[in-house]
């Protein structure tokens, strides 16, 4: 059985690493050999994605590196679609595996659908119901053309059922979250980043365009973080693009800004922080995996089960609400519940499902 995996951003490599590991383990003990061909579109250039990144995380290097990044969404997706199609025509896989909600996800799914190749979508069924987010458009369209929808949560399954997927010719399977697989496997490899010695600190990330491209929202968030850092240091790995915007707007920053960190360093920060403040999607879950309360600086989230469980709260970009919520969430005791995101074997379940469908 041959699987072509299409990925384009570092979080997708971390997710795909769990599947690659499941493939290697399977091939050691099964007569049915699974061949995985990895296609990296190059959507996000990441200085941390050097040879060391692949070696440390034990990830196979991509078979194809397309080098397609930058430009507007349409241009990027179109160029990715064209080159992924060429790869699929050459490789003739039994499955095309895509992750999440990037332009690479949609391009990979579209290329496969046009060639009538079955698509497996990992992290299917997530919804923010905010169509201004390119991620929402990507995940909605990818779900529509996928043959198997691998959901990370019961909420995602429910979303798809509400949209009528249970009456269509596709499989909806709740396998749990592959990021929990990764968190469990890589915790032993966590590495302290270059930060000052703090007895306690909050971890913060800001990168979403809805916050960074809106001056009022960005100023409000930075002001809140400045206030919070007076009581407890705030450590913020900041993307160069966000840092340039802050400098351009001459916004005063009084918290600890560091360079972007590796995945292992982020795990260390999650292990040792007292609270997470973020506009990231994935970090909301990872805060939960490491039993840390979270304040999400967005107006919607796809991870609604964390809001319902009371371990995450949505605050938008409201300065006072960020400050008040950070203080109140610190009093929360967070204990990860295996019912929400599975038990950390999502990748094995994904592989066994693909094999079962292939051999049926």
mmCIF file of C-alpha atoms in Angstrom:
data_model
loop_
_atom_site.group_PDB
_atom_site.id
_atom_site.type_symbol
_atom_site.label_atom_id
_atom_site.label_comp_id
_atom_site.label_asym_id
_atom_site.label_seq_id
_atom_site.Cartn_x
_atom_site.Cartn_y
_atom_site.Cartn_z
ATOM 1 C CA UNK A 1 0.000 0.000 0.000
ATOM 2 C CA UNK A 2 1.365 3.408 -0.951
ATOM 3 C CA UNK A 3 0.438 6.623 0.865
ATOM 4 C CA UNK A 4 1.406 10.096 -0.335
ATOM 5 C CA UNK A 5 1.478 12.533 2.582
ATOM 6 C CA UNK A 6 1.174 16.241 1.716
ATOM 7 C CA UNK A 7 2.395 18.772 4.279
ATOM 8 C CA UNK A 8 3.589 22.366 4.203
ATOM 9 C CA UNK A 9 4.087 23.792 7.699
ATOM 10 C CA UNK A 10 6.003 22.736 10.800
ATOM 11 C CA UNK A 11 2.921 21.739 12.846
ATOM 12 C CA UNK A 12 1.975 19.398 10.011
ATOM 13 C CA UNK A 13 5.422 17.809 10.104
ATOM 14 C CA UNK A 14 4.989 17.142 13.821
ATOM 15 C CA UNK A 15 1.599 15.533 13.142
ATOM 16 C CA UNK A 16 2.884 13.569 10.166
ATOM 17 C CA UNK A 17 5.839 12.323 12.226
ATOM 18 C CA UNK A 18 3.423 10.317 14.370
ATOM 19 C CA UNK A 19 1.998 8.585 11.286
ATOM 20 C CA UNK A 20 5.470 7.908 9.836
ATOM 21 C CA UNK A 21 6.456 6.262 13.113
ATOM 22 C CA UNK A 22 3.317 4.099 13.014
ATOM 23 C CA UNK A 23 4.219 3.051 9.453
ATOM 24 C CA UNK A 24 7.743 2.030 10.475
ATOM 25 C CA UNK A 25 6.443 0.007 13.425
ATOM 26 C CA UNK A 26 3.867 -1.676 11.212
ATOM 27 C CA UNK A 27 6.421 -2.620 8.545
ATOM 28 C CA UNK A 28 8.596 -4.365 11.136
ATOM 29 C CA UNK A 29 5.874 -6.867 11.970
ATOM 30 C CA UNK A 30 3.524 -7.188 8.998
ATOM 31 C CA UNK A 31 3.621 -8.888 5.615
ATOM 32 C CA UNK A 32 1.765 -5.946 4.043
ATOM 33 C CA UNK A 33 4.380 -3.257 3.435
ATOM 34 C CA UNK A 34 3.248 0.352 3.627
ATOM 35 C CA UNK A 35 5.258 2.841 1.592
ATOM 36 C CA UNK A 36 4.954 6.499 2.568
ATOM 37 C CA UNK A 37 5.982 9.234 0.124
ATOM 38 C CA UNK A 38 6.252 12.659 1.796
ATOM 39 C CA UNK A 39 5.617 15.831 -0.207
ATOM 40 C CA UNK A 40 6.629 19.150 1.403
ATOM 41 C CA UNK A 41 5.071 22.053 -0.469
ATOM 42 C CA UNK A 42 7.328 24.629 1.189
ATOM 43 C CA UNK A 43 4.327 26.757 2.228
ATOM 44 C CA UNK A 44 6.041 27.973 5.408
ATOM 45 C CA UNK A 45 9.758 28.566 5.447
ATOM 46 C CA UNK A 46 10.973 27.751 8.933
ATOM 47 C CA UNK A 47 14.589 28.243 9.953
ATOM 48 C CA UNK A 48 14.085 25.508 12.556
ATOM 49 C CA UNK A 49 13.296 22.976 9.827
ATOM 50 C CA UNK A 50 16.914 22.104 9.111
ATOM 51 C CA UNK A 51 18.435 18.637 8.870
ATOM 52 C CA UNK A 52 18.712 18.708 12.675
ATOM 53 C CA UNK A 53 14.927 19.099 12.927
ATOM 54 C CA UNK A 54 14.343 15.896 10.974
ATOM 55 C CA UNK A 55 17.068 14.015 12.854
ATOM 56 C CA UNK A 56 15.925 15.076 16.323
ATOM 57 C CA UNK A 57 12.279 14.274 15.633
ATOM 58 C CA UNK A 58 13.111 11.084 13.731
ATOM 59 C CA UNK A 59 11.071 12.259 10.735
ATOM 60 C CA UNK A 60 11.842 10.909 7.254
ATOM 61 C CA UNK A 61 13.069 13.689 4.990
ATOM 62 C CA UNK A 62 10.553 14.644 2.278
ATOM 63 C CA UNK A 63 10.743 12.706 -0.960
ATOM 64 C CA UNK A 64 9.646 15.881 -2.743
ATOM 65 C CA UNK A 65 10.343 19.479 -1.647
ATOM 66 C CA UNK A 66 8.368 21.783 -3.914
ATOM 67 C CA UNK A 67 9.581 25.110 -2.510
ATOM 68 C CA UNK A 68 6.241 26.876 -2.992
ATOM 69 C CA UNK A 69 5.709 29.568 -0.382
ATOM 70 C CA UNK A 70 4.754 33.234 -0.284
ATOM 71 C CA UNK A 71 2.328 35.144 -2.467
ATOM 72 C CA UNK A 72 -1.427 35.465 -2.210
ATOM 73 C CA UNK A 73 -3.597 32.510 -1.257
ATOM 74 C CA UNK A 74 -4.853 31.853 -4.772
ATOM 75 C CA UNK A 75 -1.440 31.978 -6.399
ATOM 76 C CA UNK A 76 0.143 29.778 -3.740
ATOM 77 C CA UNK A 77 -2.644 27.191 -3.781
ATOM 78 C CA UNK A 78 -2.665 27.101 -7.587
ATOM 79 C CA UNK A 79 1.073 26.495 -7.868
ATOM 80 C CA UNK A 80 0.904 23.821 -5.189
ATOM 81 C CA UNK A 81 -2.012 22.130 -6.961
ATOM 82 C CA UNK A 82 -0.090 22.018 -10.222
ATOM 83 C CA UNK A 83 3.059 20.476 -8.767
ATOM 84 C CA UNK A 84 1.304 18.056 -6.393
ATOM 85 C CA UNK A 85 -0.689 16.742 -9.361
ATOM 86 C CA UNK A 86 2.590 15.969 -11.156
ATOM 87 C CA UNK A 87 3.826 14.030 -8.119
ATOM 88 C CA UNK A 88 0.576 12.057 -7.788
ATOM 89 C CA UNK A 89 0.589 11.109 -11.458
ATOM 90 C CA UNK A 90 4.098 9.748 -11.023
ATOM 91 C CA UNK A 91 3.569 7.975 -7.695
ATOM 92 C CA UNK A 92 0.024 6.592 -8.234
ATOM 93 C CA UNK A 93 -0.717 6.197 -4.492
ATOM 94 C CA UNK A 94 -3.518 4.206 -2.912
ATOM 95 C CA UNK A 95 -4.181 7.075 -0.481
ATOM 96 C CA UNK A 96 -3.421 10.781 -0.342
ATOM 97 C CA UNK A 97 -3.110 11.866 3.291
ATOM 98 C CA UNK A 98 -3.562 15.545 4.242
ATOM 99 C CA UNK A 99 -3.489 17.268 7.618
ATOM 100 C CA UNK A 100 -5.369 20.203 9.079
ATOM 101 C CA UNK A 101 -6.322 23.352 7.226
ATOM 102 C CA UNK A 102 -3.457 25.021 5.353
ATOM 103 C CA UNK A 103 -3.335 25.910 1.656
ATOM 104 C CA UNK A 104 -1.174 22.792 1.256
ATOM 105 C CA UNK A 105 -4.021 20.716 2.726
ATOM 106 C CA UNK A 106 -6.512 22.023 0.189
ATOM 107 C CA UNK A 107 -4.082 21.814 -2.749
ATOM 108 C CA UNK A 108 -3.239 18.205 -1.916
ATOM 109 C CA UNK A 109 -6.895 17.255 -1.595
ATOM 110 C CA UNK A 110 -7.893 19.026 -4.821
ATOM 111 C CA UNK A 111 -5.069 17.417 -6.797
ATOM 112 C CA UNK A 112 -6.097 13.967 -5.559
ATOM 113 C CA UNK A 113 -9.821 14.544 -6.147
ATOM 114 C CA UNK A 114 -9.240 15.626 -9.743
ATOM 115 C CA UNK A 115 -7.300 12.388 -10.318
ATOM 116 C CA UNK A 116 -9.967 10.287 -8.544
ATOM 117 C CA UNK A 117 -7.526 9.222 -5.839
ATOM 118 C CA UNK A 118 -8.972 8.579 -2.340
ATOM 119 C CA UNK A 119 -8.223 11.295 0.232
ATOM 120 C CA UNK A 120 -7.811 10.838 3.975
ATOM 121 C CA UNK A 121 -8.180 14.080 5.953
ATOM 122 C CA UNK A 122 -6.640 14.144 9.435
ATOM 123 C CA UNK A 123 -8.244 16.738 11.783
ATOM 124 C CA UNK A 124 -11.504 16.662 9.840
ATOM 125 C CA UNK A 125 -14.695 18.230 11.133
ATOM 126 C CA UNK A 126 -13.181 21.204 12.940
ATOM 127 C CA UNK A 127 -15.242 24.378 12.653
ATOM 128 C CA UNK A 128 -14.749 27.943 13.864
ATOM 129 C CA UNK A 129 -17.708 29.203 11.770
ATOM 130 C CA UNK A 130 -15.632 32.231 10.812
ATOM 131 C CA UNK A 131 -15.407 32.322 7.019
ATOM 132 C CA UNK A 132 -12.949 35.220 7.152
ATOM 133 C CA UNK A 133 -10.338 32.699 8.277
ATOM 134 C CA UNK A 134 -8.593 31.051 5.298
ATOM 135 C CA UNK A 135 -8.182 27.973 7.497
ATOM 136 C CA UNK A 136 -11.957 27.595 7.781
ATOM 137 C CA UNK A 137 -12.370 27.662 3.999
ATOM 138 C CA UNK A 138 -9.556 25.133 3.560
ATOM 139 C CA UNK A 139 -10.946 22.664 6.079
ATOM 140 C CA UNK A 140 -14.531 22.931 4.829
ATOM 141 C CA UNK A 141 -13.564 22.277 1.210
ATOM 142 C CA UNK A 142 -11.132 19.480 2.100
ATOM 143 C CA UNK A 143 -13.813 17.687 4.114
ATOM 144 C CA UNK A 144 -16.194 17.880 1.162
ATOM 145 C CA UNK A 145 -13.928 15.862 -1.149
ATOM 146 C CA UNK A 146 -12.353 13.413 1.316
ATOM 147 C CA UNK A 147 -13.031 9.679 1.365
ATOM 148 C CA UNK A 148 -12.156 9.193 5.034
ATOM 149 C CA UNK A 149 -12.572 11.947 7.605
ATOM 150 C CA UNK A 150 -10.375 11.303 10.641
ATOM 151 C CA UNK A 151 -11.808 13.413 13.466
ATOM 152 C CA UNK A 152 -9.849 14.371 16.604
ATOM 153 C CA UNK A 153 -12.910 14.839 18.845
ATOM 154 C CA UNK A 154 -16.537 13.891 19.314
ATOM 155 C CA UNK A 155 -17.410 17.527 18.589
ATOM 156 C CA UNK A 156 -15.808 17.247 15.150
ATOM 157 C CA UNK A 157 -17.860 14.105 14.440
ATOM 158 C CA UNK A 158 -21.009 15.936 15.519
ATOM 159 C CA UNK A 159 -20.174 18.869 13.225
ATOM 160 C CA UNK A 160 -19.923 16.529 10.236
ATOM 161 C CA UNK A 161 -23.134 14.717 11.140
ATOM 162 C CA UNK A 162 -24.940 18.049 11.358
ATOM 163 C CA UNK A 163 -23.651 18.858 7.863
ATOM 164 C CA UNK A 164 -25.015 15.554 6.532
ATOM 165 C CA UNK A 165 -21.789 13.601 6.111
ATOM 166 C CA UNK A 166 -23.342 10.555 7.801
ATOM 167 C CA UNK A 167 -25.588 10.121 4.756
ATOM 168 C CA UNK A 168 -22.772 10.359 2.208
ATOM 169 C CA UNK A 169 -20.371 7.855 0.684
ATOM 170 C CA UNK A 170 -17.462 8.539 3.033
ATOM 171 C CA UNK A 171 -16.251 7.299 6.408
ATOM 172 C CA UNK A 172 -16.237 9.494 9.507
ATOM 173 C CA UNK A 173 -13.938 8.083 12.190
ATOM 174 C CA UNK A 174 -13.068 9.530 15.607
ATOM 175 C CA UNK A 175 -9.436 8.492 16.137
ATOM 176 C CA UNK A 176 -8.420 11.143 18.673
ATOM 177 C CA UNK A 177 -5.789 13.817 18.173
ATOM 178 C CA UNK A 178 -2.420 13.072 16.560
ATOM 179 C CA UNK A 179 -0.918 16.004 18.477
ATOM 180 C CA UNK A 180 -1.534 14.082 21.692
ATOM 181 C CA UNK A 181 0.485 11.223 20.154
ATOM 182 C CA UNK A 182 3.290 13.708 19.497
ATOM 183 C CA UNK A 183 3.131 15.344 22.930
ATOM 184 C CA UNK A 184 3.381 11.982 24.680
ATOM 185 C CA UNK A 185 6.247 10.775 22.501
ATOM 186 C CA UNK A 186 8.414 13.906 22.467
ATOM 187 C CA UNK A 187 8.079 15.093 26.085
ATOM 188 C CA UNK A 188 11.233 13.176 26.967
ATOM 189 C CA UNK A 189 13.132 15.267 24.406
ATOM 190 C CA UNK A 190 12.084 18.714 25.664
ATOM 191 C CA UNK A 191 14.832 21.335 25.682
ATOM 192 C CA UNK A 192 15.105 24.589 27.614
ATOM 193 C CA UNK A 193 15.194 27.637 25.299
ATOM 194 C CA UNK A 194 17.397 30.642 25.921
ATOM 195 C CA UNK A 195 15.271 32.521 28.455
ATOM 196 C CA UNK A 196 16.048 34.219 31.803
ATOM 197 C CA UNK A 197 15.636 32.282 35.042
ATOM 198 C CA UNK A 198 12.048 32.792 36.218
ATOM 199 C CA UNK A 199 10.425 31.156 39.218
ATOM 200 C CA UNK A 200 7.144 31.377 37.300
ATOM 201 C CA UNK A 201 6.121 32.697 33.880
ATOM 202 C CA UNK A 202 3.239 32.872 31.416
ATOM 203 C CA UNK A 203 3.737 31.585 27.872
ATOM 204 C CA UNK A 204 2.325 33.701 25.048
ATOM 205 C CA UNK A 205 2.161 33.459 21.247
ATOM 206 C CA UNK A 206 0.688 36.008 18.804
ATOM 207 C CA UNK A 207 0.689 35.364 15.088
ATOM 208 C CA UNK A 208 -2.833 35.314 13.590
ATOM 209 C CA UNK A 209 -3.509 37.932 10.932
ATOM 210 C CA UNK A 210 -6.791 38.900 12.605
ATOM 211 C CA UNK A 211 -4.673 40.234 15.493
ATOM 212 C CA UNK A 212 -1.391 41.257 13.879
ATOM 213 C CA UNK A 213 -2.945 43.048 10.891
ATOM 214 C CA UNK A 214 -5.395 45.029 13.017
ATOM 215 C CA UNK A 215 -3.547 47.850 14.797
ATOM 216 C CA UNK A 216 -6.225 48.357 17.462
ATOM 217 C CA UNK A 217 -6.333 44.647 18.333
ATOM 218 C CA UNK A 218 -2.544 44.345 18.385
ATOM 219 C CA UNK A 219 -2.142 47.399 20.637
ATOM 220 C CA UNK A 220 -4.812 46.088 23.014
ATOM 221 C CA UNK A 221 -3.187 42.654 23.289
ATOM 222 C CA UNK A 222 0.322 44.064 23.811
ATOM 223 C CA UNK A 223 -0.953 46.451 26.465
ATOM 224 C CA UNK A 224 -2.620 43.597 28.345
ATOM 225 C CA UNK A 225 0.560 41.515 28.211
ATOM 226 C CA UNK A 226 2.586 44.481 29.493
ATOM 227 C CA UNK A 227 0.229 44.769 32.471
ATOM 228 C CA UNK A 228 0.305 41.047 33.235
ATOM 229 C CA UNK A 229 4.105 40.918 33.035
ATOM 230 C CA UNK A 230 4.398 43.357 35.954
ATOM 231 C CA UNK A 231 3.054 40.579 38.225
ATOM 232 C CA UNK A 232 4.320 37.458 36.429
ATOM 233 C CA UNK A 233 6.874 37.492 33.590
ATOM 234 C CA UNK A 234 5.392 36.825 30.152
ATOM 235 C CA UNK A 235 7.613 34.915 27.699
ATOM 236 C CA UNK A 236 6.650 35.346 24.064
ATOM 237 C CA UNK A 237 8.393 33.577 21.155
ATOM 238 C CA UNK A 238 7.627 36.119 18.460
ATOM 239 C CA UNK A 239 7.530 35.572 14.716
ATOM 240 C CA UNK A 240 9.735 38.076 12.834
ATOM 241 C CA UNK A 241 6.697 39.353 10.903
ATOM 242 C CA UNK A 242 4.850 40.198 14.134
ATOM 243 C CA UNK A 243 7.963 41.821 15.595
ATOM 244 C CA UNK A 244 8.342 44.029 12.499
ATOM 245 C CA UNK A 245 4.713 45.141 12.767
ATOM 246 C CA UNK A 246 5.148 46.037 16.445
ATOM 247 C CA UNK A 247 8.311 48.016 15.654
ATOM 248 C CA UNK A 248 6.646 49.750 12.701
ATOM 249 C CA UNK A 249 3.740 50.865 14.886
ATOM 250 C CA UNK A 250 6.164 51.893 17.655
ATOM 251 C CA UNK A 251 4.294 49.820 20.255
ATOM 252 C CA UNK A 252 6.051 49.597 23.624
ATOM 253 C CA UNK A 253 6.746 46.016 24.757
ATOM 254 C CA UNK A 254 7.616 45.356 28.414
ATOM 255 C CA UNK A 255 7.496 41.548 28.459
ATOM 256 C CA UNK A 256 10.161 39.016 27.454
ATOM 257 C CA UNK A 257 10.338 38.538 23.678
ATOM 258 C CA UNK A 258 12.453 35.675 22.348
ATOM 259 C CA UNK A 259 13.171 34.241 18.905
ATOM 260 C CA UNK A 260 10.839 31.544 17.526
ATOM 261 C CA UNK A 261 11.505 28.241 19.281
ATOM 262 C CA UNK A 262 11.802 24.647 18.147
ATOM 263 C CA UNK A 263 9.067 22.125 18.918
ATOM 264 C CA UNK A 264 11.184 20.615 21.716
ATOM 265 C CA UNK A 265 11.696 24.069 23.243
ATOM 266 C CA UNK A 266 7.975 24.773 23.024
ATOM 267 C CA UNK A 267 7.294 21.561 24.925
ATOM 268 C CA UNK A 268 9.697 22.742 27.655
ATOM 269 C CA UNK A 269 7.908 26.091 27.849
ATOM 270 C CA UNK A 270 4.551 24.315 28.115
ATOM 271 C CA UNK A 271 5.861 22.021 30.835
ATOM 272 C CA UNK A 272 7.188 24.902 32.945
ATOM 273 C CA UNK A 273 4.759 27.795 32.399
ATOM 274 C CA UNK A 274 1.868 28.646 34.706
ATOM 275 C CA UNK A 275 -0.569 29.867 32.024
ATOM 276 C CA UNK A 276 -0.844 30.013 28.226
ATOM 277 C CA UNK A 277 -2.066 33.093 26.342
ATOM 278 C CA UNK A 278 -2.366 32.494 22.613
ATOM 279 C CA UNK A 279 -4.162 33.047 19.330
ATOM 280 C CA UNK A 280 -2.878 29.714 18.009
ATOM 281 C CA UNK A 281 -5.165 26.764 17.388
ATOM 282 C CA UNK A 282 -2.753 23.968 18.225
ATOM 283 C CA UNK A 283 -1.317 25.578 21.352
ATOM 284 C CA UNK A 284 -4.762 25.638 22.967
ATOM 285 C CA UNK A 285 -4.792 21.841 22.885
ATOM 286 C CA UNK A 286 -1.160 21.484 23.884
ATOM 287 C CA UNK A 287 -1.787 23.659 26.937
ATOM 288 C CA UNK A 288 -4.451 21.129 27.897
ATOM 289 C CA UNK A 289 -2.174 18.148 27.200
ATOM 290 C CA UNK A 290 0.289 19.634 29.704
ATOM 291 C CA UNK A 291 -2.472 20.515 32.219
ATOM 292 C CA UNK A 292 -2.143 24.297 31.841
ATOM 293 C CA UNK A 293 -5.049 26.779 31.762
ATOM 294 C CA UNK A 294 -5.375 28.790 28.565
ATOM 295 C CA UNK A 295 -6.585 32.249 27.549
ATOM 296 C CA UNK A 296 -7.346 32.396 23.823
ATOM 297 C CA UNK A 297 -7.049 35.821 22.214
ATOM 298 C CA UNK A 298 -9.499 35.141 19.388
ATOM 299 C CA UNK A 299 -13.211 35.636 18.818
ATOM 300 C CA UNK A 300 -13.868 31.965 17.959
ATOM 301 C CA UNK A 301 -12.132 28.652 18.444
ATOM 302 C CA UNK A 302 -12.466 25.269 16.760
ATOM 303 C CA UNK A 303 -11.641 23.554 20.071
ATOM 304 C CA UNK A 304 -14.971 24.276 21.739
ATOM 305 C CA UNK A 305 -14.735 21.267 24.076
ATOM 306 C CA UNK A 306 -11.952 23.067 25.985
ATOM 307 C CA UNK A 307 -14.233 26.074 26.523
ATOM 308 C CA UNK A 308 -17.027 23.763 27.675
ATOM 309 C CA UNK A 309 -14.623 22.020 30.072
ATOM 310 C CA UNK A 310 -13.714 25.416 31.586
ATOM 311 C CA UNK A 311 -9.972 25.041 30.954
ATOM 312 C CA UNK A 312 -9.839 27.587 28.135
ATOM 313 C CA UNK A 313 -11.558 30.937 27.711
ATOM 314 C CA UNK A 314 -12.139 33.188 24.688
ATOM 315 C CA UNK A 315 -11.310 36.850 25.206
ATOM 316 C CA UNK A 316 -10.891 38.320 21.721
ATOM 317 C CA UNK A 317 -8.525 41.288 21.873
ATOM 318 C CA UNK A 318 -10.214 43.041 24.801
ATOM 319 C CA UNK A 319 -7.436 44.374 27.050
ATOM 320 C CA UNK A 320 -9.325 44.240 30.339
ATOM 321 C CA UNK A 321 -10.857 40.861 29.557
ATOM 322 C CA UNK A 322 -7.419 39.410 28.784
ATOM 323 C CA UNK A 323 -6.063 40.692 32.115
ATOM 324 C CA UNK A 324 -9.065 39.588 34.174
ATOM 325 C CA UNK A 325 -9.303 36.192 32.487
ATOM 326 C CA UNK A 326 -5.597 35.505 32.940
ATOM 327 C CA UNK A 327 -5.935 36.126 36.673
ATOM 328 C CA UNK A 328 -9.063 34.000 37.033
ATOM 329 C CA UNK A 329 -7.763 31.116 34.866
ATOM 330 C CA UNK A 330 -4.665 30.841 37.066
ATOM 331 C CA UNK A 331 -6.962 29.515 39.780
ATOM 332 C CA UNK A 332 -8.134 26.671 37.511
ATOM 333 C CA UNK A 333 -6.903 23.150 38.103
ATOM 334 C CA UNK A 334 -6.489 21.426 34.738
ATOM 335 C CA UNK A 335 -6.358 17.638 34.520
ATOM 336 C CA UNK A 336 -6.239 16.180 31.014
ATOM 337 C CA UNK A 337 -9.196 13.876 30.328
ATOM 338 C CA UNK A 338 -8.540 11.056 27.860
ATOM 339 C CA UNK A 339 -12.151 11.253 26.696
ATOM 340 C CA UNK A 340 -11.605 14.582 24.919
ATOM 341 C CA UNK A 341 -8.723 13.788 22.557
ATOM 342 C CA UNK A 342 -8.279 10.026 22.693
ATOM 343 C CA UNK A 343 -5.500 8.053 24.332
ATOM 344 C CA UNK A 344 -2.488 8.951 22.208
ATOM 345 C CA UNK A 345 -2.713 6.203 19.566
ATOM 346 C CA UNK A 346 -4.490 8.183 16.829
ATOM 347 C CA UNK A 347 -1.802 7.506 14.221
ATOM 348 C CA UNK A 348 -1.954 3.738 14.710
ATOM 349 C CA UNK A 349 -5.726 3.870 14.331
ATOM 350 C CA UNK A 350 -5.419 5.985 11.168
ATOM 351 C CA UNK A 351 -2.991 3.489 9.630
ATOM 352 C CA UNK A 352 -5.060 0.446 10.573
ATOM 353 C CA UNK A 353 -8.166 2.069 9.071
ATOM 354 C CA UNK A 354 -6.377 2.840 5.789
ATOM 355 C CA UNK A 355 -5.061 -0.738 5.609
ATOM 356 C CA UNK A 356 -8.499 -2.208 6.354
ATOM 357 C CA UNK A 357 -10.102 -0.134 3.577
ATOM 358 C CA UNK A 358 -7.270 -0.995 1.171
ATOM 359 C CA UNK A 359 -7.492 -4.737 1.759
ATOM 360 C CA UNK A 360 -11.280 -4.992 1.958
#
